[in-house]
Amino acid sequence: DITASYMQYVHTHSSLLPSKKKALEIGCGSGFFLNALQGWGFEEVYGVEPSTEAVNKAGALFKNIYCGFFEEAPYEAATFDLIGCFQVLDHLIEREEDANFP
């Protein structure tokens, strides 16, 4: 169960959380991890997901998910107590200006 796996990381490092007010997941898919964070007591949860198909499956969390890329998301710096980013590196887009990176 991938949700349990993700939550295990949160529980293991929960002493590092300043509070459970706001959480953000980058690459949140349909919001299953955001739902788990709400169930664990986070007051506000937000996500960023480029897949319209995934966001459309988010149910009530739909309104809290920015459909697009993180660089374009409307979130202010230093406003979240927790930011999750699971299994997203394999989805990074190679930009032309990065193509010559060794």
GROMACS .gro file of N, CA and C in nm:
model
  306
    1ASP      N    1   0.084  -0.118   0.000
    1ASP     CA    2   0.000   0.000   0.000
    1ASP      C    3   0.088   0.124   0.000
    2ILE      N    4   0.084   0.196  -0.108
    2ILE     CA    5   0.173   0.311  -0.125
    2ILE      C    6   0.141   0.424  -0.026
    3THR      N    7   0.016   0.442   0.009
    3THR     CA    8  -0.020   0.544   0.106
    3THR      C    9   0.046   0.515   0.241
    4ALA      N   10   0.040   0.392   0.285
    4ALA     CA   11   0.102   0.352   0.412
    4ALA      C   12   0.253   0.373   0.406
    5SER      N   13   0.312   0.345   0.292
    5SER     CA   14   0.456   0.365   0.276
    5SER      C   15   0.493   0.513   0.290
    6TYR      N   16   0.418   0.600   0.224
    6TYR     CA   17   0.444   0.744   0.232
    6TYR      C   18   0.422   0.794   0.375
    7MET      N   19   0.315   0.748   0.438
    7MET     CA   20   0.286   0.794   0.573
    7MET      C   21   0.390   0.746   0.674
    8GLN      N   22   0.453   0.632   0.645
    8GLN     CA   23   0.559   0.584   0.733
    8GLN      C   24   0.673   0.686   0.740
    9TYR      N   25   0.707   0.747   0.628
    9TYR     CA   26   0.811   0.850   0.627
    9TYR      C   27   0.768   0.971   0.712
   10VAL      N   28   0.644   1.008   0.700
   10VAL     CA   29   0.592   1.122   0.776
   10VAL      C   30   0.596   1.091   0.925
   11HIS      N   31   0.550   0.973   0.963
   11HIS     CA   32   0.549   0.936   1.105
   11HIS      C   33   0.691   0.929   1.161
   12THR      N   34   0.782   0.874   1.084
   12THR     CA   35   0.920   0.859   1.129
   12THR      C   36   0.984   0.994   1.159
   13HIS      N   37   0.949   1.095   1.081
   13HIS     CA   38   1.011   1.226   1.095
   13HIS      C   39   0.915   1.332   1.150
   14SER      N   40   0.809   1.290   1.213
   14SER     CA   41   0.707   1.384   1.260
   14SER      C   42   0.760   1.482   1.364
   15SER      N   43   0.865   1.447   1.435
   15SER     CA   44   0.921   1.539   1.535
   15SER      C   45   0.981   1.663   1.469
   16LEU      N   46   1.006   1.658   1.341
   16LEU     CA   47   1.061   1.772   1.268
   16LEU      C   48   0.955   1.870   1.221
   17LEU      N   49   0.829   1.832   1.229
   17LEU     CA   50   0.721   1.918   1.182
   17LEU      C   51   0.692   2.029   1.282
   18PRO      N   52   0.691   2.153   1.236
   18PRO     CA   53   0.657   2.263   1.327
   18PRO      C   54   0.510   2.259   1.370
   19SER      N   55   0.424   2.214   1.281
   19SER     CA   56   0.281   2.199   1.311
   19SER      C   57   0.218   2.114   1.202
   20LYS      N   58   0.089   2.091   1.213
   20LYS     CA   59   0.014   2.018   1.111
   20LYS      C   60  -0.086   2.112   1.045
   21LYS      N   61  -0.044   2.233   1.019
   21LYS     CA   62  -0.135   2.330   0.959
   21LYS      C   63  -0.148   2.311   0.808
   22LYS      N   64  -0.034   2.320   0.734
   22LYS     CA   65  -0.041   2.316   0.587
   22LYS      C   66   0.060   2.218   0.529
   23ALA      N   67   0.015   2.140   0.433
   23ALA     CA   68   0.102   2.046   0.363
   23ALA      C   69   0.083   2.061   0.212
   24LEU      N   70   0.190   2.035   0.140
   24LEU     CA   71   0.189   2.040  -0.006
   24LEU      C   72   0.254   1.914  -0.058
   25GLU      N   73   0.194   1.854  -0.160
   25GLU     CA   74   0.257   1.742  -0.229
   25GLU      C   75   0.278   1.780  -0.375
   26ILE      N   76   0.402   1.770  -0.418
   26ILE     CA   77   0.437   1.794  -0.557
   26ILE      C   78   0.426   1.662  -0.631
   27GLY      N   79   0.346   1.658  -0.736
   27GLY     CA   80   0.320   1.533  -0.807
   27GLY      C   81   0.220   1.449  -0.731
   28CYS      N   82   0.108   1.510  -0.693
   28CYS     CA   83   0.012   1.446  -0.602
   28CYS      C   84  -0.084   1.348  -0.668
   29GLY      N   85  -0.080   1.336  -0.800
   29GLY     CA   86  -0.173   1.245  -0.866
   29GLY      C   87  -0.317   1.279  -0.832
   30SER      N   88  -0.392   1.180  -0.787
   30SER     CA   89  -0.533   1.201  -0.753
   30SER      C   90  -0.553   1.248  -0.609
   31GLY      N   91  -0.446   1.268  -0.535
   31GLY     CA   92  -0.456   1.322  -0.401
   31GLY      C   93  -0.465   1.221  -0.289
   32PHE      N   94  -0.430   1.094  -0.313
   32PHE     CA   95  -0.444   0.992  -0.208
   32PHE      C   96  -0.357   1.021  -0.086
   33PHE      N   97  -0.235   1.074  -0.106
   33PHE     CA   98  -0.149   1.108   0.007
   33PHE      C   99  -0.204   1.231   0.081
   34LEU      N  100  -0.258   1.325   0.006
   34LEU     CA  101  -0.320   1.443   0.069
   34LEU      C  102  -0.437   1.401   0.158
   35ASN      N  103  -0.516   1.305   0.112
   35ASN     CA  104  -0.626   1.252   0.194
   35ASN      C  105  -0.573   1.191   0.323
   36ALA      N  106  -0.463   1.116   0.312
   36ALA     CA  107  -0.403   1.054   0.431
   36ALA      C  108  -0.352   1.160   0.528
   37LEU      N  109  -0.294   1.267   0.475
   37LEU     CA  110  -0.246   1.375   0.562
   37LEU      C  111  -0.362   1.443   0.634
   38GLN      N  112  -0.473   1.461   0.564
   38GLN     CA  113  -0.593   1.517   0.629
   38GLN      C  114  -0.640   1.425   0.742
   39GLY      N  115  -0.641   1.298   0.714
   39GLY     CA  116  -0.682   1.201   0.815
   39GLY      C  117  -0.590   1.198   0.935
   40TRP      N  118  -0.466   1.238   0.916
   40TRP     CA  119  -0.367   1.241   1.023
   40TRP      C  120  -0.371   1.373   1.099
   41GLY      N  121  -0.450   1.467   1.051
   41GLY     CA  122  -0.470   1.590   1.125
   41GLY      C  123  -0.423   1.719   1.061
   42PHE      N  124  -0.374   1.714   0.937
   42PHE     CA  125  -0.336   1.839   0.871
   42PHE      C  126  -0.462   1.920   0.841
   43GLU      N  127  -0.456   2.048   0.874
   43GLU     CA  128  -0.571   2.136   0.855
   43GLU      C  129  -0.596   2.171   0.709
   44GLU      N  130  -0.488   2.196   0.635
   44GLU     CA  131  -0.498   2.233   0.494
   44GLU      C  132  -0.399   2.150   0.414
   45VAL      N  133  -0.444   2.095   0.302
   45VAL     CA  134  -0.356   2.019   0.214
   45VAL      C  135  -0.372   2.071   0.072
   46TYR      N  136  -0.260   2.077   0.002
   46TYR     CA  137  -0.257   2.128  -0.135
   46TYR      C  138  -0.168   2.038  -0.219
   47GLY      N  139  -0.191   2.039  -0.348
   47GLY     CA  140  -0.111   1.958  -0.438
   47GLY      C  141  -0.081   2.030  -0.567
   48VAL      N  142   0.018   1.976  -0.635
   48VAL     CA  143   0.054   2.020  -0.769
   48VAL      C  144   0.062   1.894  -0.854
   49GLU      N  145  -0.006   1.894  -0.966
   49GLU     CA  146  -0.009   1.776  -1.053
   49GLU      C  147  -0.031   1.820  -1.197
   50PRO      N  148   0.059   1.780  -1.289
   50PRO     CA  149   0.043   1.820  -1.428
   50PRO      C  150  -0.062   1.741  -1.507
   51SER      N  151  -0.103   1.626  -1.455
   51SER     CA  152  -0.199   1.542  -1.527
   51SER      C  153  -0.343   1.581  -1.496
   52THR      N  154  -0.411   1.634  -1.595
   52THR     CA  155  -0.552   1.669  -1.580
   52THR      C  156  -0.635   1.547  -1.544
   53GLU      N  157  -0.604   1.435  -1.605
   53GLU     CA  158  -0.677   1.310  -1.579
   53GLU      C  159  -0.667   1.272  -1.431
   54ALA      N  160  -0.549   1.282  -1.373
   54ALA     CA  161  -0.531   1.249  -1.231
   54ALA      C  162  -0.605   1.348  -1.142
   55VAL      N  163  -0.593   1.476  -1.170
   55VAL     CA  164  -0.658   1.579  -1.089
   55VAL      C  165  -0.810   1.561  -1.093
   56ASN      N  166  -0.864   1.523  -1.206
   56ASN     CA  167  -1.009   1.501  -1.218
   56ASN      C  168  -1.059   1.387  -1.130
   57LYS      N  169  -0.968   1.302  -1.081
   57LYS     CA  170  -1.005   1.190  -0.994
   57LYS      C  171  -0.988   1.225  -0.846
   58ALA      N  172  -0.958   1.350  -0.816
   58ALA     CA  173  -0.927   1.391  -0.678
   58ALA      C  174  -1.049   1.415  -0.591
   59GLY      N  175  -1.166   1.408  -0.646
   59GLY     CA  176  -1.288   1.428  -0.566
   59GLY      C  177  -1.291   1.566  -0.501
   60ALA      N  178  -1.320   1.569  -0.371
   60ALA     CA  179  -1.333   1.696  -0.299
   60ALA      C  180  -1.203   1.775  -0.295
   61LEU      N  181  -1.090   1.709  -0.311
   61LEU     CA  182  -0.960   1.779  -0.308
   61LEU      C  183  -0.929   1.852  -0.439
   62PHE      N  184  -1.011   1.831  -0.538
   62PHE     CA  185  -0.990   1.893  -0.669
   62PHE      C  186  -0.957   2.042  -0.659
   63LYS      N  187  -1.029   2.113  -0.575
   63LYS     CA  188  -1.013   2.258  -0.561
   63LYS      C  189  -0.879   2.296  -0.498
   64ASN      N  190  -0.812   2.202  -0.432
   64ASN     CA  191  -0.685   2.229  -0.366
   64ASN      C  192  -0.563   2.186  -0.447
   65ILE      N  193  -0.586   2.138  -0.567
   65ILE     CA  194  -0.476   2.089  -0.650
   65ILE      C  195  -0.456   2.181  -0.769
   66TYR      N  196  -0.335   2.232  -0.780
   66TYR     CA  197  -0.299   2.314  -0.896
   66TYR      C  198  -0.261   2.220  -1.010
   67CYS      N  199  -0.330   2.229  -1.120
   67CYS     CA  200  -0.303   2.145  -1.236
   67CYS      C  201  -0.201   2.215  -1.325
   68GLY      N  202  -0.079   2.171  -1.316
   68GLY     CA  203   0.031   2.231  -1.390
   68GLY      C  204   0.162   2.190  -1.327
   69PHE      N  205   0.266   2.266  -1.354
   69PHE     CA  206   0.399   2.234  -1.303
   69PHE      C  207   0.431   2.321  -1.182
   70PHE      N  208   0.515   2.269  -1.095
   70PHE     CA  209   0.546   2.335  -0.969
   70PHE      C  210   0.599   2.477  -0.988
   71GLU      N  211   0.683   2.498  -1.088
   71GLU     CA  212   0.741   2.631  -1.110
   71GLU      C  213   0.633   2.737  -1.134
   72GLU      N  214   0.518   2.694  -1.180
   72GLU     CA  215   0.409   2.786  -1.213
   72GLU      C  216   0.304   2.796  -1.102
   73ALA      N  217   0.317   2.715  -0.999
   73ALA     CA  218   0.215   2.708  -0.894
   73ALA      C  219   0.212   2.837  -0.813
   74PRO      N  220   0.094   2.876  -0.766
   74PRO     CA  221   0.076   3.005  -0.699
   74PRO      C  222   0.102   3.004  -0.549
   75TYR      N  223   0.197   2.925  -0.502
   75TYR     CA  224   0.222   2.916  -0.359
   75TYR      C  225   0.338   3.006  -0.317
   76GLU      N  226   0.321   3.073  -0.203
   76GLU     CA  227   0.426   3.159  -0.150
   76GLU      C  228   0.533   3.073  -0.082
   77ALA      N  229   0.656   3.121  -0.084
   77ALA     CA  230   0.767   3.051  -0.019
   77ALA      C  231   0.745   3.044   0.131
   78ALA      N  232   0.793   2.937   0.190
   78ALA     CA  233   0.793   2.916   0.336
   78ALA      C  234   0.653   2.924   0.398
   79THR      N  235   0.553   2.867   0.332
   79THR     CA  236   0.417   2.868   0.388
   79THR      C  237   0.367   2.730   0.428
   80PHE      N  238   0.448   2.627   0.408
   80PHE     CA  239   0.405   2.491   0.437
   80PHE      C  240   0.488   2.429   0.549
   81ASP      N  241   0.421   2.348   0.630
   81ASP     CA  242   0.490   2.274   0.736
   81ASP      C  243   0.552   2.145   0.681
   82LEU      N  244   0.494   2.093   0.575
   82LEU     CA  245   0.542   1.969   0.514
   82LEU      C  246   0.528   1.981   0.363
   83ILE      N  247   0.632   1.944   0.291
   83ILE     CA  248   0.625   1.935   0.144
   83ILE      C  249   0.672   1.795   0.106
   84GLY      N  250   0.586   1.721   0.039
   84GLY     CA  251   0.619   1.587  -0.007
   84GLY      C  252   0.642   1.586  -0.156
   85CYS      N  253   0.735   1.501  -0.197
   85CYS     CA  254   0.771   1.492  -0.339
   85CYS      C  255   0.815   1.348  -0.364
   86PHE      N  256   0.720   1.260  -0.390
   86PHE     CA  257   0.748   1.117  -0.408
   86PHE      C  258   0.740   1.079  -0.555
   87GLN      N  259   0.836   1.003  -0.601
   87GLN     CA  260   0.836   0.945  -0.735
   87GLN      C  261   0.812   1.049  -0.845
   88VAL      N  262   0.882   1.159  -0.839
   88VAL     CA  263   0.864   1.262  -0.941
   88VAL      C  264   0.989   1.286  -1.026
   89LEU      N  265   1.104   1.245  -0.979
   89LEU     CA  266   1.227   1.273  -1.054
   89LEU      C  267   1.224   1.211  -1.194
   90ASP      N  268   1.160   1.096  -1.207
   90ASP     CA  269   1.153   1.032  -1.338
   90ASP      C  270   1.057   1.103  -1.434
   91HIS      N  271   0.987   1.205  -1.385
   91HIS     CA  272   0.895   1.281  -1.469
   91HIS      C  273   0.947   1.420  -1.506
   92LEU      N  274   1.067   1.452  -1.463
   92LEU     CA  275   1.120   1.584  -1.494
   92LEU      C  276   1.138   1.601  -1.643
   93ILE      N  277   1.106   1.719  -1.688
   93ILE     CA  278   1.119   1.750  -1.830
   93ILE      C  279   1.259   1.802  -1.856
   94GLU      N  280   1.324   1.749  -1.956
   94GLU     CA  281   1.456   1.800  -1.994
   94GLU      C  282   1.435   1.925  -2.078
   95ARG      N  283   1.479   2.035  -2.024
   95ARG     CA  284   1.467   2.161  -2.096
   95ARG      C  285   1.591   2.180  -2.182
   96GLU      N  286   1.576   2.249  -2.290
   96GLU     CA  287   1.686   2.271  -2.383
   96GLU      C  288   1.807   2.334  -2.312
   97GLU      N  289   1.782   2.430  -2.221
   97GLU     CA  290   1.894   2.495  -2.154
   97GLU      C  291   1.968   2.402  -2.058
   98ASP      N  292   1.905   2.289  -2.021
   98ASP     CA  293   1.967   2.192  -1.932
   98ASP      C  294   2.033   2.077  -2.008
   99ALA      N  295   2.016   2.072  -2.137
   99ALA     CA  296   2.060   1.957  -2.216
   99ALA      C  297   2.212   1.936  -2.210
  100ASN      N  298   2.289   2.038  -2.187
  100ASN     CA  299   2.435   2.024  -2.185
  100ASN      C  300   2.491   1.999  -2.045
  101PHE      N  301   2.404   1.976  -1.950
  101PHE     CA  302   2.449   1.948  -1.815
  101PHE      C  303   2.525   1.817  -1.815
  102PRO      N  304   2.647   1.814  -1.756
  102PRO     CA  305   2.728   1.692  -1.760
  102PRO      C  306   2.670   1.577  -1.685
   0.00000   0.00000   0.00000
